[in-house]
mmCIF file of C-alpha atoms in Angstrom:
data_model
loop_
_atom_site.group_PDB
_atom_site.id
_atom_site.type_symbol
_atom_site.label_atom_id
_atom_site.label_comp_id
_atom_site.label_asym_id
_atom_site.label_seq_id
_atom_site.Cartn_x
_atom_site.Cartn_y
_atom_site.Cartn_z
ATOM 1 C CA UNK A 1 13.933 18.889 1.214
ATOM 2 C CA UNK A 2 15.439 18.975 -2.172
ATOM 3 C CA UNK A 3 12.845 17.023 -4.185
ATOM 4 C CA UNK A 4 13.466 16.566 -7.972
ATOM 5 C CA UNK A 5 10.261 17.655 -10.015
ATOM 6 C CA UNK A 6 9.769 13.602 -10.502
ATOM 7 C CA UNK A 7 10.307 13.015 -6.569
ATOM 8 C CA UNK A 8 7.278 15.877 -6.145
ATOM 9 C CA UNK A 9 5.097 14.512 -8.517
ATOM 10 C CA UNK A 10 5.760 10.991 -6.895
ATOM 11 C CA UNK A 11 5.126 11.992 -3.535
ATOM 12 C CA UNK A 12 1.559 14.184 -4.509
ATOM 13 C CA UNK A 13 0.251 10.873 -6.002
ATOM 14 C CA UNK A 14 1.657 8.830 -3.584
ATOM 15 C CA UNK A 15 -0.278 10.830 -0.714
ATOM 16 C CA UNK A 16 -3.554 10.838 -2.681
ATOM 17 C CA UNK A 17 -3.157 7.074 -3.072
ATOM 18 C CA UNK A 18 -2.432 6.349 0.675
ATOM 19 C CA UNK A 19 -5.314 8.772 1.291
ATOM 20 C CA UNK A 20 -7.684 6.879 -0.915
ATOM 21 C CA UNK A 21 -6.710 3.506 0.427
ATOM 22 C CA UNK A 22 -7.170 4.298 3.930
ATOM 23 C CA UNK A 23 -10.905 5.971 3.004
ATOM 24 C CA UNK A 24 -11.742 2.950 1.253
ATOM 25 C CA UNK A 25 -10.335 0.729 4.088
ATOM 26 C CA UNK A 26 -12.369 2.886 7.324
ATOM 27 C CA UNK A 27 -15.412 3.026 4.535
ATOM 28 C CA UNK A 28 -15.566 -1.013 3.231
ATOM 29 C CA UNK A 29 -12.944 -2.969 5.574
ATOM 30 C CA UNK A 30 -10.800 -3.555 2.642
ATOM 31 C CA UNK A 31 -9.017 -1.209 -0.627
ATOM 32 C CA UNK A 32 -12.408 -2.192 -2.791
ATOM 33 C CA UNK A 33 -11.282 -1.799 -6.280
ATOM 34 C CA UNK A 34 -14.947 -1.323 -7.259
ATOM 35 C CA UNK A 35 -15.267 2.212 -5.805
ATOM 36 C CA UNK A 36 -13.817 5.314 -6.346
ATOM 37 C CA UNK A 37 -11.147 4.852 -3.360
ATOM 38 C CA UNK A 38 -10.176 2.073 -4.802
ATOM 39 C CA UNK A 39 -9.318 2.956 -7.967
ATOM 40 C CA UNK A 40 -7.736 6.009 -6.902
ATOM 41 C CA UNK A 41 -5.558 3.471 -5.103
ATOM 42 C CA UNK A 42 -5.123 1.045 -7.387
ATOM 43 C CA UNK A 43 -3.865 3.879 -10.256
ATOM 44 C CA UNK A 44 -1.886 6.142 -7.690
ATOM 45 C CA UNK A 45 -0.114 3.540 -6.189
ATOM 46 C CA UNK A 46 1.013 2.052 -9.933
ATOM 47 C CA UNK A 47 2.185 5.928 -10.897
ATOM 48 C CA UNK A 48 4.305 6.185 -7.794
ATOM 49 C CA UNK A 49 5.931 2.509 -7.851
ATOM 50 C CA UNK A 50 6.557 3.579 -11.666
ATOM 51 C CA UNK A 51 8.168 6.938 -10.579
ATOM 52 C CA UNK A 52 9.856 5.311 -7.985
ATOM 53 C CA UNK A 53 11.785 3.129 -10.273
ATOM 54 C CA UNK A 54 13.552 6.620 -11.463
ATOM 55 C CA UNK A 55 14.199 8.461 -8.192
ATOM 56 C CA UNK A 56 18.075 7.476 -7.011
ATOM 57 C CA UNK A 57 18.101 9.519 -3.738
ATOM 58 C CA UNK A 58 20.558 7.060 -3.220
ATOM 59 C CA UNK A 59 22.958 6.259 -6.194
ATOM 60 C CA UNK A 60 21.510 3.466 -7.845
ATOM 61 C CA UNK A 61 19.261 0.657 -7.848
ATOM 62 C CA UNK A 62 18.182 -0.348 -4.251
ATOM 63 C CA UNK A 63 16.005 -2.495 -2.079
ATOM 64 C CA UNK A 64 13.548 0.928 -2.642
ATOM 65 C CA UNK A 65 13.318 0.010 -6.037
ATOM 66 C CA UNK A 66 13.112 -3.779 -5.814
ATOM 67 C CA UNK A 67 9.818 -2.955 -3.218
ATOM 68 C CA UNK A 68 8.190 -0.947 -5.973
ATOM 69 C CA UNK A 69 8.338 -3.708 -8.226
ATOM 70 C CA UNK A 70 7.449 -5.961 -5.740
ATOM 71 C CA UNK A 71 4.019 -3.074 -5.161
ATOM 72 C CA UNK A 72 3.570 -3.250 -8.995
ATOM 73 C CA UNK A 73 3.190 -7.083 -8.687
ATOM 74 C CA UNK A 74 0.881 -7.019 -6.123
ATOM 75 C CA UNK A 75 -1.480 -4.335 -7.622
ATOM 76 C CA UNK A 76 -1.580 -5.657 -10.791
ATOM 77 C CA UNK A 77 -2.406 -9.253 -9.353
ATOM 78 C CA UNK A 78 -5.427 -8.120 -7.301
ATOM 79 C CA UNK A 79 -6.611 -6.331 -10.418
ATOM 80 C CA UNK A 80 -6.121 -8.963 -12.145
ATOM 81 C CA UNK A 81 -7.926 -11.088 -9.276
ATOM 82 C CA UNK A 82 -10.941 -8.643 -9.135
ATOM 83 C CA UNK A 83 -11.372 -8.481 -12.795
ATOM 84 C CA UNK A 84 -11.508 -12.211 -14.024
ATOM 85 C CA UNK A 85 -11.896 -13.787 -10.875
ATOM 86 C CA UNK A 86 -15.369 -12.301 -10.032
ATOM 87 C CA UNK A 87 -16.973 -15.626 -8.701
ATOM 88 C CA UNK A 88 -14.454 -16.987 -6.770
ATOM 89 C CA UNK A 89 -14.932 -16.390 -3.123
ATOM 90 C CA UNK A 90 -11.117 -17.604 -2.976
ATOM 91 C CA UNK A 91 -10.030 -15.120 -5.193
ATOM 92 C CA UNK A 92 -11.041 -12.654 -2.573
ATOM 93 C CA UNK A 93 -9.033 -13.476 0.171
ATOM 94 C CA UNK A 94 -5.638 -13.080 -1.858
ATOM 95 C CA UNK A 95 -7.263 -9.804 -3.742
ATOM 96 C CA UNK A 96 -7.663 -8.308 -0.348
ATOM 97 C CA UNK A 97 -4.332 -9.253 1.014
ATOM 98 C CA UNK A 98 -2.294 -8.004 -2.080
ATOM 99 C CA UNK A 99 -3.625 -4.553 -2.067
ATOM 100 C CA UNK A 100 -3.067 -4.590 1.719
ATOM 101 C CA UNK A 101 0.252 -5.897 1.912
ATOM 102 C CA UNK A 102 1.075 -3.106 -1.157
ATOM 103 C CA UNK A 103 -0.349 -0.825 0.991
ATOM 104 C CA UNK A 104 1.409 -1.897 3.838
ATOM 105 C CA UNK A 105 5.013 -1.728 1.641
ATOM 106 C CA UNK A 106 4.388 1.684 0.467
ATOM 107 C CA UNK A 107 3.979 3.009 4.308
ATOM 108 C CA UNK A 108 8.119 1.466 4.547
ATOM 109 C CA UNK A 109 9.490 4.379 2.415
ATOM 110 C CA UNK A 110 6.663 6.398 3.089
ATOM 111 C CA UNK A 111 7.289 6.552 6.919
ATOM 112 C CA UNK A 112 11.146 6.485 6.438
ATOM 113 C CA UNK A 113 11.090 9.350 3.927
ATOM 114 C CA UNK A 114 8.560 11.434 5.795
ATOM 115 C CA UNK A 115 10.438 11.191 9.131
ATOM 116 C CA UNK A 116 14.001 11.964 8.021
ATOM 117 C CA UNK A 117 12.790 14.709 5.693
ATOM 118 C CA UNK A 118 9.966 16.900 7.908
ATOM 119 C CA UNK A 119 9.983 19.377 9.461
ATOM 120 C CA UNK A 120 12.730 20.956 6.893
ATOM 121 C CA UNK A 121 15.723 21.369 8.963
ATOM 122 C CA UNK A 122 15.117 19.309 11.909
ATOM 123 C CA UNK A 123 13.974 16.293 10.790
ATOM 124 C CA UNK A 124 11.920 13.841 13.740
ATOM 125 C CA UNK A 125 14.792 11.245 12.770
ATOM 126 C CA UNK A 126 18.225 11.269 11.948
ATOM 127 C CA UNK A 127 18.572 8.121 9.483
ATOM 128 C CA UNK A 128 16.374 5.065 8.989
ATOM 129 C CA UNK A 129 17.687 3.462 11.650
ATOM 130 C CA UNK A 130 16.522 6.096 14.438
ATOM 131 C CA UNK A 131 13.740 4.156 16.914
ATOM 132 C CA UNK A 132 11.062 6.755 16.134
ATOM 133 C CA UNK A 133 10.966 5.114 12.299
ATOM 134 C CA UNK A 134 11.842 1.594 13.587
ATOM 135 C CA UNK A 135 8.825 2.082 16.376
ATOM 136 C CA UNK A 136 6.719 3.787 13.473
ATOM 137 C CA UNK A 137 7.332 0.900 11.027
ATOM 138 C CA UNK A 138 6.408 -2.027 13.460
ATOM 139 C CA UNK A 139 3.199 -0.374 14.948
ATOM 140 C CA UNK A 140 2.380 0.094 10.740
ATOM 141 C CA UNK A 141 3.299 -3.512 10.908
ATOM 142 C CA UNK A 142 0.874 -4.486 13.626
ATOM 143 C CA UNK A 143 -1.783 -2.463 12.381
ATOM 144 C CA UNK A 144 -1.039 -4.637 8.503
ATOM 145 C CA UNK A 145 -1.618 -7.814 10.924
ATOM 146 C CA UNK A 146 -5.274 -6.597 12.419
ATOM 147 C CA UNK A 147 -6.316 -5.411 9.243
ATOM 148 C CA UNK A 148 -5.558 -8.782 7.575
ATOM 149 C CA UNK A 149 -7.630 -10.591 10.023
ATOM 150 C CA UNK A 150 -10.054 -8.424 9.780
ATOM 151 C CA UNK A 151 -10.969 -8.833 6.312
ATOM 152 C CA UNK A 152 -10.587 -12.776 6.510
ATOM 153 C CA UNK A 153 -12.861 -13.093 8.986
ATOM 154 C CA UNK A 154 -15.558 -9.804 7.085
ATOM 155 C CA UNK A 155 -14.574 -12.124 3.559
ATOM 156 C CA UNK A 156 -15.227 -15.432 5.388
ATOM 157 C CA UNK A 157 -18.725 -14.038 6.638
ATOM 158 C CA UNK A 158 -19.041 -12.303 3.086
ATOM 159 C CA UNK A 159 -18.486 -16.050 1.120
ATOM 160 C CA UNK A 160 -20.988 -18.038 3.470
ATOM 161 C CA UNK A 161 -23.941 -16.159 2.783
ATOM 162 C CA UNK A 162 -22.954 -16.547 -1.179
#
């Protein structure tokens, strides 16, 4: 696989964060920053966008690195959202959706790396292009859909009986 000791560290965070934000999601319909899940998301998913920003599997900066930034930006404006926002029933609508469209980024390389790197040796997919991770990323990207309706309509339910 030929992971750098920053690329391993990167990916065991990364997994715990993925893990925690799809508990959180199957346990409260949303990543709820007010649990453990959610922090675990929340923190794990800032390490491994900040990690990212120093792996250069290939070469130099890339479109890899500009989505970690873009991760960072959502993550730190739904924190920001939950924290100071608490009574706006707005706020919660675009809290939900940045730490699902983050999560929803971070499955792009995730799914991409995973599939042209396991199993060791014969790897499910040749390059990024290869319609198992094209197929992968668009059911990901249906799934990101559902979910977002989902929690408007649980948050719209949530804010009328506010």
């Amino acid at each position: 696989m030929g992971l750098s000791n920053l690329g391993i560290f990167h990916t065991i965070i990364g997994i715990a964060a993925i893990i925690a934000g799809v508990v959180s999601f199957v346990r409260f319909g949303k990543i709820n920053l007010q649990n453990l899940t959610g922090k675990i998301y929340f923190y794990g998913t800032l390490v491994t966008s900040v990690t990212a920003l120093g792996i250069y599997k290939h070469g130099g900066f890339n479109a890899g690195h500009v989505l970690s930034l873009l991760i960072i930006v959502l993550v730190i404006a739904a924190f920001f959202l939950h924290t100071k926002k608490t009574k706006s029933n707005k706020a919660r609508y675009f809290e939900n959706f940045f730490l699902s469209f983050s999560f929803f980024l971070s499955m792009v390389p995730t799914i991409n790396e995973t599939l042209t790197r396991v199993p060791v040796g014969k790897p499910f997919a040749s390059s990024p292009k290869d319609p198992i991770v094209i197929n992968s990323l668009l059911v990901t990207f249906i799934l990101f859909i559902i979910g977002s309706v989902y929690q408007i309509i649980k948050q719209r339910k949530i804010n009328k009986n506010l």
